[in-house]
């Protein structure tokens, strides 16, 4: 209330690898609603103010926050079932994880989380398409980007360590984070680049974060500078973009 324009919107809210539950009032899987659907709705609600900033300043920014988990979906694609309405909990893979599942992102909680992070990337691609083909110059001047933090020392996984036992929680977990993870500040560089870098240094639709090599196989870097990542076919698939947009509109009532 009271704002006439918003220059940058960063959709950064997120939860990770939680139980197979739906939101009480809306009936959508809790990770998908938190990590994507809420961002889709917020972007739509604030878009007139973002467009006003673009008109005033010559550009504006919308940045999504994805993750390396986008590369770890069970079937390497966005699946419609994770964006549907449900009447009860436990419909999307349950809470079981195989031994070591928290390290290689396997099991129901991780498959659901990975879907939300792929949804972030695909939303960025779909939004960039919408902006670039607009007849309105103020829309075309909005730069949509995405980011991923690599492995960063934040509190996002605290609940996982808490359930892992004394050795992992108090000794191994902190040591792994200390030596293999980068700081939260370094992990935020992709977001900061998207919302603060010179427009000439950015490309609409691009995801920025620690490097990703896709040949001869997909091989992500866990730490490092926020640079442009190549896209994979399941991030730019037109059917996935159309499906995400359609079901997100239905879920949010836009």
GROMACS .gro file of C-alpha atoms in nm:
model
  254
    1UNK     CA    1   0.000   0.000   0.000
    2UNK     CA    2   0.134   0.338  -0.096
    3UNK     CA    3   0.386   0.212  -0.357
    4UNK     CA    4   0.359   0.350  -0.708
    5UNK     CA    5   0.628   0.127  -0.859
    6UNK     CA    6   0.849  -0.169  -0.768
    7UNK     CA    7   1.181  -0.198  -0.948
    8UNK     CA    8   1.271  -0.553  -0.851
    9UNK     CA    9   1.083  -0.857  -0.724
   10UNK     CA   10   1.280  -1.150  -0.587
   11UNK     CA   11   1.075  -1.467  -0.535
   12UNK     CA   12   1.296  -1.632  -0.275
   13UNK     CA   13   1.061  -1.793  -0.020
   14UNK     CA   14   1.113  -2.166   0.011
   15UNK     CA   15   1.092  -2.483   0.217
   16UNK     CA   16   1.271  -2.811   0.146
   17UNK     CA   17   1.206  -3.184   0.177
   18UNK     CA   18   0.912  -3.166   0.417
   19UNK     CA   19   0.630  -3.414   0.478
   20UNK     CA   20   0.375  -3.507   0.213
   21UNK     CA   21   0.101  -3.266   0.315
   22UNK     CA   22  -0.137  -3.027   0.143
   23UNK     CA   23  -0.214  -2.672   0.251
   24UNK     CA   24  -0.517  -2.662   0.478
   25UNK     CA   25  -0.722  -2.401   0.295
   26UNK     CA   26  -0.611  -2.449  -0.065
   27UNK     CA   27  -0.537  -2.821  -0.109
   28UNK     CA   28  -0.205  -2.798  -0.291
   29UNK     CA   29   0.116  -2.977  -0.200
   30UNK     CA   30   0.281  -2.757   0.059
   31UNK     CA   31   0.620  -2.729  -0.109
   32UNK     CA   32   0.473  -2.647  -0.450
   33UNK     CA   33   0.242  -2.386  -0.300
   34UNK     CA   34   0.520  -2.225  -0.099
   35UNK     CA   35   0.799  -2.248  -0.354
   36UNK     CA   36   0.614  -2.176  -0.677
   37UNK     CA   37   0.242  -2.103  -0.663
   38UNK     CA   38   0.280  -1.822  -0.409
   39UNK     CA   39   0.548  -1.667  -0.632
   40UNK     CA   40   0.331  -1.696  -0.940
   41UNK     CA   41   0.047  -1.519  -0.757
   42UNK     CA   42   0.271  -1.250  -0.608
   43UNK     CA   43   0.425  -1.178  -0.948
   44UNK     CA   44   0.080  -1.137  -1.102
   45UNK     CA   45  -0.044  -0.914  -0.820
   46UNK     CA   46   0.262  -0.688  -0.830
   47UNK     CA   47   0.308  -0.684  -1.206
   48UNK     CA   48   0.137  -0.344  -1.259
   49UNK     CA   49   0.384  -0.186  -1.015
   50UNK     CA   50   0.679  -0.363  -1.178
   51UNK     CA   51   0.563  -0.241  -1.518
   52UNK     CA   52   0.532   0.112  -1.378
   53UNK     CA   53   0.895   0.093  -1.264
   54UNK     CA   54   0.999  -0.024  -1.608
   55UNK     CA   55   0.827   0.277  -1.759
   56UNK     CA   56   0.989   0.515  -1.511
   57UNK     CA   57   1.344   0.375  -1.504
   58UNK     CA   58   1.374   0.205  -1.841
   59UNK     CA   59   1.380  -0.146  -1.699
   60UNK     CA   60   1.272  -0.358  -1.401
   61UNK     CA   61   1.358  -0.704  -1.269
   62UNK     CA   62   1.180  -1.026  -1.169
   63UNK     CA   63   1.405  -1.299  -1.028
   64UNK     CA   64   1.313  -1.655  -0.932
   65UNK     CA   65   1.521  -1.869  -0.697
   66UNK     CA   66   1.576  -2.226  -0.811
   67UNK     CA   67   1.829  -2.484  -0.695
   68UNK     CA   68   2.058  -2.764  -0.806
   69UNK     CA   69   1.760  -2.986  -0.718
   70UNK     CA   70   1.599  -2.883  -1.048
   71UNK     CA   71   1.844  -3.128  -1.205
   72UNK     CA   72   1.733  -3.415  -0.979
   73UNK     CA   73   1.367  -3.473  -1.067
   74UNK     CA   74   1.279  -3.840  -1.077
   75UNK     CA   75   1.190  -3.848  -1.448
   76UNK     CA   76   1.376  -3.538  -1.572
   77UNK     CA   77   1.061  -3.342  -1.642
   78UNK     CA   78   0.794  -3.132  -1.473
   79UNK     CA   79   0.502  -3.358  -1.380
   80UNK     CA   80   0.144  -3.238  -1.377
   81UNK     CA   81   0.043  -3.431  -1.064
   82UNK     CA   82   0.255  -3.207  -0.842
   83UNK     CA   83   0.050  -2.902  -0.945
   84UNK     CA   84  -0.295  -3.052  -0.891
   85UNK     CA   85  -0.548  -3.001  -0.612
   86UNK     CA   86  -0.588  -3.279  -0.353
   87UNK     CA   87  -0.835  -3.350  -0.076
   88UNK     CA   88  -0.597  -3.523   0.166
   89UNK     CA   89  -0.230  -3.561   0.257
   90UNK     CA   90   0.001  -3.836   0.137
   91UNK     CA   91  -0.082  -3.843  -0.232
   92UNK     CA   92   0.258  -3.758  -0.377
   93UNK     CA   93   0.515  -4.013  -0.269
   94UNK     CA   94   0.487  -4.012   0.109
   95UNK     CA   95   0.766  -3.937   0.353
   96UNK     CA   96   0.999  -4.234   0.304
   97UNK     CA   97   1.356  -4.179   0.192
   98UNK     CA   98   1.608  -4.453   0.109
   99UNK     CA   99   1.928  -4.477   0.307
  100UNK     CA  100   2.141  -4.180   0.206
  101UNK     CA  101   1.842  -4.011   0.045
  102UNK     CA  102   1.923  -3.677   0.205
  103UNK     CA  103   2.261  -3.679   0.031
  104UNK     CA  104   2.156  -3.781  -0.320
  105UNK     CA  105   1.809  -3.617  -0.310
  106UNK     CA  106   1.601  -3.934  -0.340
  107UNK     CA  107   1.268  -4.026  -0.185
  108UNK     CA  108   0.925  -3.864  -0.177
  109UNK     CA  109   1.017  -3.542   0.008
  110UNK     CA  110   1.308  -3.476  -0.229
  111UNK     CA  111   1.119  -3.561  -0.548
  112UNK     CA  112   0.849  -3.311  -0.448
  113UNK     CA  113   1.111  -3.048  -0.368
  114UNK     CA  114   1.291  -3.106  -0.698
  115UNK     CA  115   0.966  -3.051  -0.885
  116UNK     CA  116   0.921  -2.713  -0.720
  117UNK     CA  117   1.274  -2.606  -0.813
  118UNK     CA  118   1.224  -2.714  -1.172
  119UNK     CA  119   0.896  -2.520  -1.165
  120UNK     CA  120   1.093  -2.208  -1.065
  121UNK     CA  121   1.321  -2.246  -1.365
  122UNK     CA  122   1.037  -2.317  -1.607
  123UNK     CA  123   0.835  -2.024  -1.471
  124UNK     CA  124   1.132  -1.802  -1.547
  125UNK     CA  125   1.148  -1.937  -1.902
  126UNK     CA  126   0.773  -1.896  -1.956
  127UNK     CA  127   0.771  -1.546  -1.807
  128UNK     CA  128   1.064  -1.442  -2.026
  129UNK     CA  129   0.868  -1.567  -2.330
  130UNK     CA  130   0.562  -1.365  -2.229
  131UNK     CA  131   0.765  -1.049  -2.175
  132UNK     CA  132   0.970  -1.074  -2.493
  133UNK     CA  133   0.669  -1.118  -2.722
  134UNK     CA  134   0.466  -0.836  -2.562
  135UNK     CA  135   0.366  -0.539  -2.778
  136UNK     CA  136   0.424  -0.313  -2.478
  137UNK     CA  137   0.779  -0.174  -2.458
  138UNK     CA  138   0.751  -0.143  -2.079
  139UNK     CA  139   0.686  -0.517  -2.056
  140UNK     CA  140   0.970  -0.599  -2.293
  141UNK     CA  141   1.206  -0.394  -2.077
  142UNK     CA  142   1.137  -0.612  -1.771
  143UNK     CA  143   1.425  -0.857  -1.724
  144UNK     CA  144   1.320  -1.200  -1.595
  145UNK     CA  145   1.603  -1.413  -1.456
  146UNK     CA  146   1.650  -1.709  -1.227
  147UNK     CA  147   1.923  -1.801  -0.978
  148UNK     CA  148   2.059  -2.097  -0.792
  149UNK     CA  149   2.284  -2.080  -0.483
  150UNK     CA  150   2.488  -2.396  -0.533
  151UNK     CA  151   2.549  -2.548  -0.191
  152UNK     CA  152   2.520  -2.269   0.064
  153UNK     CA  153   2.531  -2.257   0.442
  154UNK     CA  154   2.177  -2.155   0.537
  155UNK     CA  155   1.914  -2.287   0.778
  156UNK     CA  156   1.709  -2.447   0.498
  157UNK     CA  157   1.822  -2.798   0.594
  158UNK     CA  158   1.826  -2.758   0.974
  159UNK     CA  159   1.521  -2.982   1.014
  160UNK     CA  160   1.701  -3.262   0.825
  161UNK     CA  161   2.009  -3.247   1.045
  162UNK     CA  162   1.792  -3.243   1.357
  163UNK     CA  163   1.649  -3.583   1.266
  164UNK     CA  164   1.980  -3.736   1.160
  165UNK     CA  165   2.127  -3.830   1.498
  166UNK     CA  166   2.404  -3.683   1.709
  167UNK     CA  167   2.702  -3.776   1.487
  168UNK     CA  168   2.562  -3.619   1.170
  169UNK     CA  169   2.380  -3.335   1.342
  170UNK     CA  170   2.663  -3.216   1.565
  171UNK     CA  171   2.982  -3.331   1.390
  172UNK     CA  172   2.964  -3.454   1.029
  173UNK     CA  173   2.693  -3.216   0.910
  174UNK     CA  174   2.865  -2.898   1.031
  175UNK     CA  175   3.202  -3.019   0.898
  176UNK     CA  176   3.057  -3.093   0.553
  177UNK     CA  177   2.896  -2.751   0.542
  178UNK     CA  178   3.216  -2.582   0.657
  179UNK     CA  179   3.441  -2.735   0.393
  180UNK     CA  180   3.213  -2.811   0.097
  181UNK     CA  181   2.950  -2.537   0.110
  182UNK     CA  182   2.989  -2.170   0.029
  183UNK     CA  183   2.859  -1.890   0.249
  184UNK     CA  184   2.501  -1.769   0.227
  185UNK     CA  185   2.637  -1.438   0.098
  186UNK     CA  186   2.819  -1.610  -0.188
  187UNK     CA  187   2.511  -1.820  -0.256
  188UNK     CA  188   2.301  -1.505  -0.296
  189UNK     CA  189   2.513  -1.372  -0.583
  190UNK     CA  190   2.282  -1.514  -0.850
  191UNK     CA  191   1.986  -1.332  -0.700
  192UNK     CA  192   2.182  -1.010  -0.657
  193UNK     CA  193   2.305  -1.027  -1.012
  194UNK     CA  194   1.951  -1.063  -1.141
  195UNK     CA  195   1.817  -0.765  -0.949
  196UNK     CA  196   2.120  -0.531  -0.943
  197UNK     CA  197   2.355  -0.601  -1.235
  198UNK     CA  198   2.358  -0.373  -1.538
  199UNK     CA  199   2.084  -0.464  -1.780
  200UNK     CA  200   2.344  -0.497  -2.055
  201UNK     CA  201   2.513  -0.777  -1.855
  202UNK     CA  202   2.195  -0.984  -1.826
  203UNK     CA  203   1.991  -1.193  -2.065
  204UNK     CA  204   1.620  -1.233  -2.004
  205UNK     CA  205   1.531  -1.596  -1.927
  206UNK     CA  206   1.879  -1.690  -1.809
  207UNK     CA  207   1.959  -1.873  -1.485
  208UNK     CA  208   2.268  -1.750  -1.295
  209UNK     CA  209   2.463  -1.947  -1.038
  210UNK     CA  210   2.774  -2.166  -0.998
  211UNK     CA  211   2.877  -2.317  -1.330
  212UNK     CA  212   2.694  -2.603  -1.499
  213UNK     CA  213   2.852  -2.829  -1.760
  214UNK     CA  214   2.612  -3.036  -1.972
  215UNK     CA  215   2.858  -3.223  -2.197
  216UNK     CA  216   2.944  -3.506  -2.199
  217UNK     CA  217   2.708  -3.529  -1.900
  218UNK     CA  218   2.531  -3.291  -1.664
  219UNK     CA  219   2.788  -3.185  -1.408
  220UNK     CA  220   2.707  -2.892  -1.177
  221UNK     CA  221   2.952  -2.692  -0.967
  222UNK     CA  222   2.848  -2.660  -0.604
  223UNK     CA  223   3.027  -2.331  -0.536
  224UNK     CA  224   3.165  -2.043  -0.737
  225UNK     CA  225   3.074  -1.727  -0.922
  226UNK     CA  226   2.719  -1.666  -1.041
  227UNK     CA  227   2.747  -1.716  -1.416
  228UNK     CA  228   2.496  -1.797  -1.687
  229UNK     CA  229   2.397  -2.164  -1.678
  230UNK     CA  230   2.301  -2.350  -1.998
  231UNK     CA  231   1.943  -2.471  -2.005
  232UNK     CA  232   1.841  -2.832  -2.032
  233UNK     CA  233   1.562  -2.952  -2.262
  234UNK     CA  234   1.318  -3.012  -1.976
  235UNK     CA  235   1.362  -2.649  -1.861
  236UNK     CA  236   1.265  -2.504  -2.200
  237UNK     CA  237   1.010  -2.765  -2.313
  238UNK     CA  238   0.712  -2.574  -2.451
  239UNK     CA  239   0.454  -2.826  -2.329
  240UNK     CA  240   0.594  -2.794  -1.976
  241UNK     CA  241   0.584  -2.415  -1.992
  242UNK     CA  242   0.224  -2.419  -2.114
  243UNK     CA  243   0.119  -2.675  -1.854
  244UNK     CA  244   0.286  -2.484  -1.568
  245UNK     CA  245   0.124  -2.157  -1.669
  246UNK     CA  246  -0.222  -2.309  -1.714
  247UNK     CA  247  -0.224  -2.501  -1.385
  248UNK     CA  248  -0.070  -2.210  -1.194
  249UNK     CA  249  -0.344  -1.980  -1.318
  250UNK     CA  250  -0.604  -2.236  -1.215
  251UNK     CA  251  -0.453  -2.286  -0.870
  252UNK     CA  252  -0.417  -1.917  -0.793
  253UNK     CA  253  -0.742  -1.803  -0.954
  254UNK     CA  254  -0.571  -1.552  -1.183
   0.00000   0.00000   0.00000
